[in-house]
mmCIF file of C-alpha atoms in Angstrom:
data_model
loop_
_atom_site.group_PDB
_atom_site.id
_atom_site.type_symbol
_atom_site.label_atom_id
_atom_site.label_comp_id
_atom_site.label_asym_id
_atom_site.label_seq_id
_atom_site.Cartn_x
_atom_site.Cartn_y
_atom_site.Cartn_z
ATOM 1 C CA MET A 245 147.568 96.157 84.071
ATOM 2 C CA ALA A 246 145.572 99.355 83.851
ATOM 3 C CA LEU A 247 145.459 101.084 80.497
ATOM 4 C CA THR A 248 145.770 104.845 80.709
ATOM 5 C CA PRO A 249 146.229 107.374 77.978
ATOM 6 C CA GLY A 250 149.554 109.123 78.228
ATOM 7 C CA ARG A 251 152.486 110.574 76.444
ATOM 8 C CA GLY A 252 155.438 108.780 75.041
ATOM 9 C CA SER A 253 155.808 106.175 72.363
ATOM 10 C CA SER A 254 152.829 104.978 70.347
ATOM 11 C CA ALA A 255 153.233 101.563 71.988
ATOM 12 C CA GLY A 256 152.436 103.124 75.350
ATOM 13 C CA ARG A 257 149.364 104.938 74.139
ATOM 14 C CA VAL A 258 145.795 103.714 73.939
ATOM 15 C CA ARG A 259 144.133 104.940 70.806
ATOM 16 C CA PRO A 260 140.750 106.739 71.117
ATOM 17 C CA GLU A 261 139.069 103.923 69.188
ATOM 18 C CA LEU A 262 140.249 101.399 71.787
ATOM 19 C CA TRP A 263 139.020 103.587 74.622
ATOM 20 C CA MET A 264 135.596 103.662 73.021
ATOM 21 C CA LEU A 265 135.582 99.867 72.791
ATOM 22 C CA LEU A 266 136.660 99.519 76.414
ATOM 23 C CA TRP A 267 133.987 101.977 77.534
ATOM 24 C CA ALA A 268 131.302 100.149 75.538
ATOM 25 C CA ALA A 269 132.356 96.818 77.047
ATOM 26 C CA ALA A 270 132.194 98.248 80.562
ATOM 27 C CA TRP A 271 128.755 99.725 79.828
ATOM 28 C CA ARG A 272 127.483 96.377 78.564
ATOM 29 C CA LEU A 273 128.832 94.652 81.659
ATOM 30 C CA GLY A 274 126.931 97.049 83.905
ATOM 31 C CA ALA A 275 123.795 96.819 81.784
ATOM 32 C CA SER A 276 123.779 93.027 82.006
ATOM 33 C CA ALA A 277 123.912 92.763 85.810
ATOM 34 C CA CYS A 278 121.425 90.147 86.966
ATOM 35 C CA PRO A 279 118.726 91.063 89.544
ATOM 36 C CA ALA A 280 119.010 89.414 92.940
ATOM 37 C CA LEU A 281 117.221 86.045 93.251
ATOM 38 C CA CYS A 282 117.181 85.659 89.460
ATOM 39 C CA THR A 283 119.373 83.744 87.026
ATOM 40 C CA CYS A 284 120.448 85.246 83.729
ATOM 41 C CA THR A 285 121.490 83.237 80.696
ATOM 42 C CA GLY A 286 122.111 85.101 77.482
ATOM 43 C CA THR A 287 119.062 87.303 76.932
ATOM 44 C CA THR A 288 116.834 85.274 79.295
ATOM 45 C CA VAL A 289 116.148 86.417 82.871
ATOM 46 C CA ASP A 290 114.535 83.731 85.034
ATOM 47 C CA CYS A 291 112.960 84.910 88.305
ATOM 48 C CA HIS A 292 110.165 82.358 88.559
ATOM 49 C CA GLY A 293 109.182 80.921 91.942
ATOM 50 C CA THR A 294 111.501 83.129 93.990
ATOM 51 C CA GLY A 295 108.853 84.723 96.223
ATOM 52 C CA LEU A 296 109.066 88.157 94.602
ATOM 53 C CA GLN A 297 106.401 90.633 95.714
ATOM 54 C CA ALA A 298 107.244 93.241 93.080
ATOM 55 C CA ILE A 299 108.983 93.472 89.715
ATOM 56 C CA PRO A 300 112.752 93.439 90.378
ATOM 57 C CA LYS A 301 114.880 96.449 89.560
ATOM 58 C CA ASN A 302 117.871 96.526 87.207
ATOM 59 C CA ILE A 303 116.606 93.997 84.678
ATOM 60 C CA PRO A 304 119.189 94.006 81.842
ATOM 61 C CA ARG A 305 118.089 96.245 78.978
ATOM 62 C CA ASN A 306 118.873 93.569 76.395
ATOM 63 C CA THR A 307 116.492 91.019 77.955
ATOM 64 C CA GLU A 308 114.338 89.214 75.394
ATOM 65 C CA ARG A 309 112.648 86.675 77.678
ATOM 66 C CA LEU A 310 111.569 87.446 81.253
ATOM 67 C CA GLU A 311 110.177 84.742 83.560
ATOM 68 C CA LEU A 312 108.318 86.161 86.571
ATOM 69 C CA ASN A 313 105.715 83.428 86.984
ATOM 70 C CA GLY A 314 104.905 81.704 90.266
ATOM 71 C CA ASN A 315 105.636 84.652 92.566
ATOM 72 C CA ASN A 316 103.631 86.914 94.887
ATOM 73 C CA ILE A 317 103.533 90.030 92.715
ATOM 74 C CA THR A 318 100.348 92.019 93.397
ATOM 75 C CA ARG A 319 100.522 95.009 91.039
ATOM 76 C CA ILE A 320 102.245 96.096 87.830
ATOM 77 C CA HIS A 321 103.235 99.758 87.937
ATOM 78 C CA LYS A 322 103.667 102.006 84.935
ATOM 79 C CA ASN A 323 107.480 102.097 85.068
ATOM 80 C CA ASP A 324 108.186 98.508 86.134
ATOM 81 C CA PHE A 325 109.330 97.493 82.635
ATOM 82 C CA ALA A 326 110.653 100.849 81.427
ATOM 83 C CA GLY A 327 113.527 100.505 78.977
ATOM 84 C CA LEU A 328 112.966 96.821 78.120
ATOM 85 C CA LYS A 329 112.631 97.565 74.425
ATOM 86 C CA GLN A 330 113.907 94.189 73.230
ATOM 87 C CA LEU A 331 111.572 92.030 75.324
ATOM 88 C CA ARG A 332 109.738 89.395 73.274
ATOM 89 C CA VAL A 333 108.336 87.005 75.906
ATOM 90 C CA LEU A 334 106.938 88.037 79.307
ATOM 91 C CA GLN A 335 105.663 85.406 81.745
ATOM 92 C CA LEU A 336 103.574 86.799 84.613
ATOM 93 C CA MET A 337 101.181 83.920 85.245
ATOM 94 C CA GLU A 338 100.444 82.443 88.662
ATOM 95 C CA ASN A 339 101.012 85.583 90.714
ATOM 96 C CA GLN A 340 98.529 87.669 92.710
ATOM 97 C CA ILE A 341 98.353 90.588 90.296
ATOM 98 C CA GLY A 342 95.213 92.618 90.939
ATOM 99 C CA ALA A 343 95.904 95.604 88.689
ATOM 100 C CA VAL A 344 98.092 96.662 85.766
ATOM 101 C CA GLU A 345 98.626 100.381 85.312
ATOM 102 C CA ARG A 346 98.119 101.834 81.857
ATOM 103 C CA GLY A 347 101.467 102.370 80.149
ATOM 104 C CA ALA A 348 103.165 99.408 81.842
ATOM 105 C CA PHE A 349 103.869 97.706 78.498
ATOM 106 C CA ASP A 350 104.442 100.815 76.366
ATOM 107 C CA ASP A 351 108.209 100.318 75.919
ATOM 108 C CA MET A 352 107.787 96.727 74.703
ATOM 109 C CA LYS A 353 107.338 97.292 70.985
ATOM 110 C CA GLU A 354 108.882 93.872 70.226
ATOM 111 C CA LEU A 355 106.685 91.932 72.693
ATOM 112 C CA GLU A 356 105.236 88.819 71.054
ATOM 113 C CA ARG A 357 103.920 86.693 73.932
ATOM 114 C CA LEU A 358 102.408 87.808 77.237
ATOM 115 C CA ARG A 359 100.969 85.484 79.866
ATOM 116 C CA LEU A 360 98.943 87.036 82.682
ATOM 117 C CA ASN A 361 96.740 84.029 83.398
ATOM 118 C CA ARG A 362 95.996 82.755 86.909
ATOM 119 C CA ASN A 363 96.117 86.135 88.613
ATOM 120 C CA GLN A 364 93.527 88.360 90.294
ATOM 121 C CA LEU A 365 92.839 90.933 87.593
ATOM 122 C CA HIS A 366 89.384 92.503 87.826
ATOM 123 C CA MET A 367 89.621 94.837 84.848
ATOM 124 C CA LEU A 368 91.672 95.799 81.787
ATOM 125 C CA PRO A 369 92.603 99.464 81.334
ATOM 126 C CA GLU A 370 91.819 100.835 77.903
ATOM 127 C CA LEU A 371 94.820 101.185 75.583
ATOM 128 C CA LEU A 372 96.910 98.884 77.774
ATOM 129 C CA PHE A 373 98.435 97.287 74.649
ATOM 130 C CA GLN A 374 98.448 100.350 72.397
ATOM 131 C CA ASN A 375 102.207 100.098 71.668
ATOM 132 C CA ASN A 376 102.353 96.312 71.321
ATOM 133 C CA GLN A 377 101.832 95.906 67.587
ATOM 134 C CA ALA A 378 103.986 92.750 67.565
ATOM 135 C CA LEU A 379 101.927 90.989 70.260
ATOM 136 C CA SER A 380 100.592 87.711 68.861
ATOM 137 C CA ARG A 381 99.676 85.644 71.964
ATOM 138 C CA LEU A 382 97.899 87.057 75.021
ATOM 139 C CA ASP A 383 96.668 84.828 77.844
ATOM 140 C CA LEU A 384 94.342 86.497 80.370
ATOM 141 C CA SER A 385 92.474 83.360 81.415
ATOM 142 C CA GLU A 386 91.677 82.374 85.007
ATOM 143 C CA ASN A 387 91.454 85.869 86.437
ATOM 144 C CA ALA A 388 88.450 87.783 87.777
ATOM 145 C CA ILE A 389 88.009 90.137 84.806
ATOM 146 C CA GLN A 390 84.472 91.495 84.761
ATOM 147 C CA ALA A 391 84.343 93.494 81.540
ATOM 148 C CA ILE A 392 86.063 94.067 78.202
ATOM 149 C CA PRO A 393 86.303 97.807 77.391
ATOM 150 C CA ARG A 394 85.951 99.021 73.818
ATOM 151 C CA LYS A 395 89.632 99.978 73.563
ATOM 152 C CA ALA A 396 91.060 97.116 75.627
ATOM 153 C CA PHE A 397 93.024 95.646 72.704
ATOM 154 C CA ARG A 398 93.444 98.768 70.599
ATOM 155 C CA GLY A 399 96.909 98.750 69.020
ATOM 156 C CA ALA A 400 97.496 94.983 69.287
ATOM 157 C CA THR A 401 96.789 94.598 65.588
ATOM 158 C CA ASP A 402 98.855 91.414 65.125
ATOM 159 C CA LEU A 403 97.103 89.456 67.884
ATOM 160 C CA LYS A 404 96.448 85.862 66.807
ATOM 161 C CA ASN A 405 95.683 84.059 70.069
ATOM 162 C CA LEU A 406 93.542 85.684 72.793
ATOM 163 C CA GLN A 407 92.469 83.689 75.841
ATOM 164 C CA LEU A 408 89.818 85.186 78.121
ATOM 165 C CA ASP A 409 88.215 82.016 79.473
ATOM 166 C CA LYS A 410 87.472 81.336 83.146
ATOM 167 C CA ASN A 411 86.940 84.938 84.186
ATOM 168 C CA GLN A 412 83.827 86.759 85.403
ATOM 169 C CA ILE A 413 83.113 88.673 82.196
ATOM 170 C CA SER A 414 79.556 89.956 82.009
ATOM 171 C CA CYS A 415 80.046 93.037 79.847
ATOM 172 C CA ILE A 416 81.638 93.287 76.391
ATOM 173 C CA GLU A 417 81.585 96.807 75.000
ATOM 174 C CA GLU A 418 80.630 97.233 71.372
ATOM 175 C CA GLY A 419 83.725 97.160 69.153
ATOM 176 C CA ALA A 420 85.970 95.530 71.769
ATOM 177 C CA PHE A 421 87.327 93.003 69.235
ATOM 178 C CA ARG A 422 86.983 95.109 66.085
ATOM 179 C CA ALA A 423 90.697 95.713 65.517
ATOM 180 C CA LEU A 424 91.623 92.019 65.846
ATOM 181 C CA ARG A 425 91.319 91.064 62.185
ATOM 182 C CA GLY A 426 94.128 88.511 62.346
ATOM 183 C CA LEU A 427 92.726 86.620 65.340
ATOM 184 C CA GLU A 428 92.854 82.833 64.994
ATOM 185 C CA VAL A 429 92.030 81.715 68.559
ATOM 186 C CA LEU A 430 89.481 83.352 70.897
ATOM 187 C CA THR A 431 88.325 81.716 74.131
ATOM 188 C CA LEU A 432 85.442 83.270 76.076
ATOM 189 C CA ASN A 433 84.101 80.134 77.732
ATOM 190 C CA ASN A 434 83.303 79.863 81.457
ATOM 191 C CA ASN A 435 82.300 83.478 82.035
ATOM 192 C CA ASN A 436 79.094 85.314 82.978
ATOM 193 C CA ILE A 437 78.228 86.575 79.494
ATOM 194 C CA THR A 438 74.495 87.046 78.893
ATOM 195 C CA THR A 439 74.566 88.960 75.614
ATOM 196 C CA ILE A 440 77.086 90.103 73.005
ATOM 197 C CA PRO A 441 76.926 93.203 70.771
ATOM 198 C CA VAL A 442 75.819 92.515 67.209
ATOM 199 C CA SER A 443 78.563 91.489 64.770
ATOM 200 C CA SER A 444 81.253 91.394 67.470
ATOM 201 C CA PHE A 445 83.137 88.613 65.649
ATOM 202 C CA ASN A 446 82.420 89.503 62.010
ATOM 203 C CA HIS A 447 85.861 90.985 61.401
ATOM 204 C CA MET A 448 87.800 87.790 62.116
ATOM 205 C CA PRO A 449 88.141 85.879 58.822
ATOM 206 C CA LYS A 450 91.005 83.711 60.144
ATOM 207 C CA LEU A 451 89.239 82.504 63.308
ATOM 208 C CA ARG A 452 89.697 78.720 63.636
ATOM 209 C CA THR A 453 89.205 78.174 67.396
ATOM 210 C CA PHE A 454 86.298 79.855 69.169
ATOM 211 C CA ARG A 455 84.880 78.891 72.561
ATOM 212 C CA LEU A 456 81.810 80.479 74.123
ATOM 213 C CA HIS A 457 80.338 77.579 76.075
ATOM 214 C CA SER A 458 79.558 77.652 79.822
ATOM 215 C CA ASN A 459 78.146 81.187 79.894
ATOM 216 C CA HIS A 460 74.687 82.593 80.680
ATOM 217 C CA LEU A 461 73.532 83.550 77.186
ATOM 218 C CA PHE A 462 69.998 84.924 77.100
ATOM 219 C CA CYS A 463 68.653 84.015 73.672
ATOM 220 C CA ASP A 464 66.280 86.872 72.921
ATOM 221 C CA CYS A 465 65.981 88.907 69.725
ATOM 222 C CA HIS A 466 69.270 90.694 70.409
ATOM 223 C CA LEU A 467 71.257 87.452 70.128
ATOM 224 C CA ALA A 468 69.679 86.120 66.923
ATOM 225 C CA TRP A 469 72.712 87.245 64.915
ATOM 226 C CA LEU A 470 74.955 84.847 66.838
ATOM 227 C CA SER A 471 72.922 81.810 65.768
ATOM 228 C CA GLN A 472 73.404 82.623 62.105
ATOM 229 C CA TRP A 473 77.091 83.406 62.636
ATOM 230 C CA LEU A 474 77.669 80.012 64.297
ATOM 231 C CA ARG A 475 75.744 78.113 61.595
ATOM 232 C CA GLN A 476 78.050 79.617 58.988
ATOM 233 C CA ARG A 477 81.029 78.258 60.964
ATOM 234 C CA PRO A 478 79.966 74.750 62.032
ATOM 235 C CA THR A 479 83.432 73.686 63.259
ATOM 236 C CA ILE A 480 83.824 76.397 65.921
ATOM 237 C CA GLY A 481 81.788 77.579 68.882
ATOM 238 C CA LEU A 482 80.610 74.069 69.706
ATOM 239 C CA PHE A 483 78.352 73.573 72.750
ATOM 240 C CA THR A 484 77.407 77.261 72.881
ATOM 241 C CA GLN A 485 74.047 77.004 74.618
ATOM 242 C CA CYS A 486 71.169 79.219 75.695
ATOM 243 C CA SER A 487 70.663 79.681 79.426
ATOM 244 C CA GLY A 488 67.398 81.553 78.943
ATOM 245 C CA PRO A 489 64.560 82.074 78.416
ATOM 246 C CA ALA A 490 63.237 78.870 79.968
ATOM 247 C CA SER A 491 61.798 77.619 76.673
ATOM 248 C CA LEU A 492 65.256 77.629 75.042
ATOM 249 C CA ARG A 493 67.404 76.680 78.020
ATOM 250 C CA GLY A 494 69.985 74.011 77.143
ATOM 251 C CA LEU A 495 69.582 74.333 73.376
ATOM 252 C CA ASN A 496 72.592 74.976 71.166
ATOM 253 C CA VAL A 497 72.436 78.577 69.943
ATOM 254 C CA ALA A 498 73.177 77.496 66.376
ATOM 255 C CA GLU A 499 70.121 75.211 66.365
ATOM 256 C CA VAL A 500 67.630 77.837 67.510
ATOM 257 C CA GLN A 501 65.590 79.242 64.637
ATOM 258 C CA LYS A 502 65.464 82.970 63.975
ATOM 259 C CA SER A 503 61.757 83.160 64.848
ATOM 260 C CA GLU A 504 62.472 81.720 68.298
ATOM 261 C CA PHE A 505 64.749 84.621 69.252
ATOM 262 C CA SER A 506 61.983 86.879 70.496
ATOM 263 C CA CYS A 507 61.740 89.904 72.757
ATOM 264 C CA SER A 508 58.687 90.272 74.952
ATOM 265 C CA GLY A 509 57.180 93.548 76.001
ATOM 266 C CA PRO A 510 56.661 96.829 74.131
ATOM 267 C CA GLY A 511 59.849 98.396 72.839
ATOM 268 C CA GLU A 512 62.088 95.477 73.835
ATOM 269 C CA ALA A 513 63.118 94.721 70.251
ATOM 270 C CA GLY A 514 64.347 98.275 69.805
ATOM 271 C CA ARG A 515 66.201 98.349 73.102
ATOM 272 C CA VAL A 516 69.768 97.310 72.407
ATOM 273 C CA PRO A 517 71.507 96.048 75.574
ATOM 274 C CA THR A 518 74.729 97.944 76.163
ATOM 275 C CA CYS A 519 77.346 98.366 78.835
ATOM 276 C CA THR A 520 79.573 101.411 79.169
ATOM 277 C CA LEU A 521 82.886 101.424 81.015
ATOM 278 C CA SER A 522 84.561 104.576 79.744
ATOM 279 C CA SER A 523 84.424 106.454 83.056
ATOM 280 C CA GLY A 524 84.926 103.502 85.368
ATOM 281 C CA SER A 525 82.408 101.076 86.756
ATOM 282 C CA CYS A 526 81.141 99.755 90.040
ATOM 283 C CA PRO A 527 83.081 96.636 91.115
ATOM 284 C CA ALA A 528 80.859 93.568 90.991
ATOM 285 C CA MET A 529 81.337 92.844 94.689
ATOM 286 C CA CYS A 530 80.512 96.420 95.784
ATOM 287 C CA THR A 531 77.473 98.689 95.736
ATOM 288 C CA CYS A 532 77.512 102.188 94.266
ATOM 289 C CA SER A 533 74.973 104.949 94.844
ATOM 290 C CA ASN A 534 75.004 108.758 94.932
ATOM 291 C CA GLY A 535 78.780 108.958 94.521
ATOM 292 C CA ILE A 536 79.457 106.467 97.323
ATOM 293 C CA VAL A 537 81.287 103.211 96.535
ATOM 294 C CA ASP A 538 80.667 100.716 99.329
ATOM 295 C CA CYS A 539 83.088 97.756 99.410
ATOM 296 C CA ARG A 540 82.931 97.017 103.138
ATOM 297 C CA GLY A 541 83.676 93.455 104.211
ATOM 298 C CA LYS A 542 84.077 92.000 100.715
ATOM 299 C CA GLY A 543 87.309 90.103 101.307
ATOM 300 C CA LEU A 544 89.363 92.492 99.179
ATOM 301 C CA THR A 545 93.147 92.189 99.320
ATOM 302 C CA ALA A 546 93.863 95.186 97.061
ATOM 303 C CA ILE A 547 92.269 98.469 96.047
ATOM 304 C CA PRO A 548 89.805 97.755 93.195
ATOM 305 C CA ALA A 549 90.801 99.239 89.848
ATOM 306 C CA ASN A 550 88.734 101.241 87.339
ATOM 307 C CA LEU A 551 86.422 102.687 89.982
ATOM 308 C CA PRO A 552 83.853 105.350 89.035
ATOM 309 C CA GLU A 553 85.792 108.538 88.372
ATOM 310 C CA THR A 554 83.010 110.672 89.826
ATOM 311 C CA MET A 555 82.868 108.985 93.231
ATOM 312 C CA THR A 556 83.132 111.254 96.253
ATOM 313 C CA GLU A 557 83.400 108.601 98.969
ATOM 314 C CA ILE A 558 84.797 105.074 99.131
ATOM 315 C CA ARG A 559 84.252 102.604 101.976
ATOM 316 C CA LEU A 560 86.955 99.917 102.096
ATOM 317 C CA GLU A 561 86.918 98.983 105.772
ATOM 318 C CA LEU A 562 86.716 95.405 107.088
ATOM 319 C CA ASN A 563 88.795 93.877 104.287
ATOM 320 C CA GLY A 564 92.246 92.299 104.021
ATOM 321 C CA ILE A 565 94.025 95.117 102.192
ATOM 322 C CA LYS A 566 97.738 95.045 103.054
ATOM 323 C CA SER A 567 99.221 97.926 101.077
ATOM 324 C CA ILE A 568 98.252 101.185 99.393
ATOM 325 C CA PRO A 569 100.359 101.460 96.195
ATOM 326 C CA PRO A 570 101.597 104.657 94.530
ATOM 327 C CA GLY A 571 98.825 106.725 93.009
ATOM 328 C CA ALA A 572 96.148 104.286 94.172
ATOM 329 C CA PHE A 573 93.518 107.022 94.356
ATOM 330 C CA SER A 574 95.032 109.606 91.989
ATOM 331 C CA PRO A 575 92.451 109.233 89.168
ATOM 332 C CA TYR A 576 89.572 109.999 91.526
ATOM 333 C CA ARG A 577 89.963 113.748 91.971
ATOM 334 C CA LYS A 578 86.491 114.268 93.464
ATOM 335 C CA LEU A 579 87.097 112.027 96.474
ATOM 336 C CA ARG A 580 86.253 113.701 99.764
ATOM 337 C CA ARG A 581 86.248 110.698 102.096
ATOM 338 C CA ILE A 582 88.258 107.447 102.208
ATOM 339 C CA ASP A 583 87.761 104.796 104.880
ATOM 340 C CA LEU A 584 90.437 102.079 105.094
ATOM 341 C CA SER A 585 89.978 101.142 108.743
ATOM 342 C CA ASN A 586 90.012 97.539 109.958
ATOM 343 C CA ASN A 587 92.348 96.218 107.276
ATOM 344 C CA GLN A 588 95.865 94.764 107.503
ATOM 345 C CA ILE A 589 97.735 97.739 106.071
ATOM 346 C CA ALA A 590 101.504 97.522 106.496
ATOM 347 C CA GLU A 591 102.635 99.806 103.679
ATOM 348 C CA ILE A 592 101.389 103.122 102.319
ATOM 349 C CA ALA A 593 103.199 104.660 99.351
ATOM 350 C CA PRO A 594 104.236 108.310 99.839
ATOM 351 C CA ASP A 595 102.112 109.442 96.880
ATOM 352 C CA ALA A 596 99.151 107.136 97.499
ATOM 353 C CA PHE A 597 96.803 110.095 98.033
ATOM 354 C CA GLN A 598 98.525 112.618 95.790
ATOM 355 C CA GLY A 599 96.271 114.936 93.808
ATOM 356 C CA LEU A 600 93.201 114.512 96.028
ATOM 357 C CA ARG A 601 92.589 118.203 96.610
ATOM 358 C CA SER A 602 88.997 117.652 97.744
ATOM 359 C CA LEU A 603 89.918 115.052 100.372
ATOM 360 C CA ASN A 604 88.827 116.093 103.855
ATOM 361 C CA SER A 605 88.378 112.792 105.683
ATOM 362 C CA LEU A 606 90.734 109.822 105.747
ATOM 363 C CA HIS A 607 90.448 106.790 108.032
ATOM 364 C CA THR A 608 93.404 104.418 107.880
ATOM 365 C CA GLY A 609 93.109 102.511 111.126
ATOM 366 C CA PRO A 610 96.354 101.354 112.789
ATOM 367 C CA VAL A 611 99.136 100.828 110.248
ATOM 368 C CA THR A 612 101.148 97.733 111.138
ATOM 369 C CA CYS A 613 104.897 98.310 110.998
ATOM 370 C CA PRO A 614 106.689 96.205 108.391
ATOM 371 C CA HIS A 615 109.612 94.145 109.692
ATOM 372 C CA GLY A 616 112.833 96.078 109.914
ATOM 373 C CA THR A 617 111.347 99.522 110.542
ATOM 374 C CA GLY A 618 113.101 99.802 113.861
ATOM 375 C CA THR A 619 110.018 100.489 115.954
ATOM 376 C CA HIS A 620 109.220 98.590 119.125
ATOM 377 C CA SER A 621 105.506 99.372 119.121
ATOM 378 C CA SER A 622 102.891 97.157 117.540
ATOM 379 C CA HIS A 623 101.758 99.843 115.127
ATOM 380 C CA CYS A 624 103.433 102.478 112.976
ATOM 381 C CA ARG A 625 102.192 105.898 114.003
ATOM 382 C CA ASP A 626 104.345 107.976 111.678
ATOM 383 C CA PHE A 627 103.652 106.621 108.222
ATOM 384 C CA ALA A 628 104.192 109.720 106.057
ATOM 385 C CA VAL A 629 102.201 110.393 102.896
ATOM 386 C CA ALA A 630 101.704 113.443 100.715
ATOM 387 C CA VAL A 631 98.307 115.135 100.894
ATOM 388 C CA PRO A 632 97.051 118.510 99.687
ATOM 389 C CA SER A 633 98.020 121.469 101.832
ATOM 390 C CA ARG A 634 95.029 123.102 103.463
ATOM 391 C CA ASN A 635 96.574 126.542 102.958
ATOM 392 C CA ASP A 636 97.694 125.992 99.369
ATOM 393 C CA PRO A 637 95.682 123.407 97.376
ATOM 394 C CA GLY A 638 98.410 123.313 94.756
ATOM 395 C CA ALA A 639 101.109 122.346 97.225
ATOM 396 C CA MET A 640 101.763 119.064 98.965
ATOM 397 C CA PHE A 641 102.965 118.501 102.498
ATOM 398 C CA GLU A 642 104.094 115.519 104.502
ATOM 399 C CA GLU A 643 101.982 114.480 107.456
ATOM 400 C CA ALA A 644 101.714 111.293 109.476
ATOM 401 C CA VAL A 645 98.808 109.133 108.337
ATOM 402 C CA PRO A 646 97.052 108.947 111.721
ATOM 403 C CA ARG A 647 96.820 112.747 111.779
ATOM 404 C CA ILE A 648 95.803 113.429 108.180
ATOM 405 C CA LEU A 649 92.467 115.149 108.441
ATOM 406 C CA TYR A 650 91.261 112.333 110.691
ATOM 407 C CA SER A 651 92.776 110.213 113.433
ATOM 408 C CA ALA A 652 93.450 106.515 113.012
ATOM 409 C CA SER A 653 91.077 104.296 114.882
#
C-alpha cells in the first residue's frame, strides 16, 4: 500500500519524520545498486575476472573493499573512483594498466591497501598518493616502472609496506623516499638500478625488510655510503652485490671497503649522478632529440605516459595501439605533429586532442570500427574528436579524424 501524505485523521497521515526515513531508505537502496558483472556483499564489491576493460560505473558509495583484479583494464582515469570516500582496500593487480592519471585516488582518504602489481605501468605521476594519508600497503611490483620521481609518495605518510621489485627502475630521484619515516618493508630487487642518491634510506628507523639484490649497482665513490649503511643493518639488504667496476663485480656491497669505492678521472668524485623527471622524460624504448619523440615500431599498446612536456612532435606509428583515451595528449601543449598511423586504433575519445592549439598535422591511419557501430565498411571514416578551431584558437570544433589537418592513410 502506498503511503501518501494527506488530510484526515492522524492515523491516515504520515509524519514528516517518517517521510524522511522512507526517503533515506530509498536513497540508500539506489546508492547500493551493484555494477553489472559484479557481485556485492555488504560493503564489498567483487568484479574480479569478469573481463572488464574499464572501471565500472555506479560503484556503491559505501564500498570499503573493491576487487578489480584479473581483468583487462588498461588505464585509470582521474574520475574513475570519484566519491568512494569509504574505500579501504583496492585490488587492481593482474590487469593491463599502462597509466594512472594524477588525482585518481584523491577521494580515497581512508584507503589502507592498494595493489597495482602485475600491470604495465611505466611511470608514477608525482603526488599520485597525496591524499592517501591512511595508506599502509602499496604493491607496485612486476610492472615496467622506469623511474621513481621525487614526489611519487608525497602524502602517503603512514606507508609501512612498499613493493617496487621486478620493474625496470633505473632512476631514483633524490628525496623520493624521504617522507616514508614509518616504512617497515621496502623491496627494490630485480630492477636496473645502477646508483642511489646519498642517504636515500636514512629516514627509515623501522625498516626490517629491505631487498636490493639483482640490480646493476656500480660501486664507485658515489655508492660508498650504501656499504656503511648496510653494515650497520646486517640483517637486511642481503645479497646486495656490485655489478661494476670489473674489480668489484659479484662482491657484496657491505663487504667492500670504503677505499675501494673509487672514482676515476678528473672531477668524477665531485660529479654527483642525478636524474630529473620533473618535466617528463624520454620513454626507455624510444629516442628523443630536438623536441621529437620517436617511438616507431616499439610494440606499444598504449600511449606512453610522462612524456617530455616540451616535445613538438611524436612518432607512434607501427605499434599496436588500440585506443586513444581522454586527454591523452592534453599536457603536451607544444605539440605540432602527431603520427599514429599503422596501429590498431578502434576508439578515439572525443577530447583526446583537446587543448593542442599548436597542432597542425595529425596522422591517424584508418580507424577500425568497434563492433556495434552500425557501419558496413571495414573502417570508421567519421570518428569525431575536438581540435582547436583554425579561426578561433580558443574555441573547439568537431571534425572527422581522417580530415583533421591531415588525411588518414
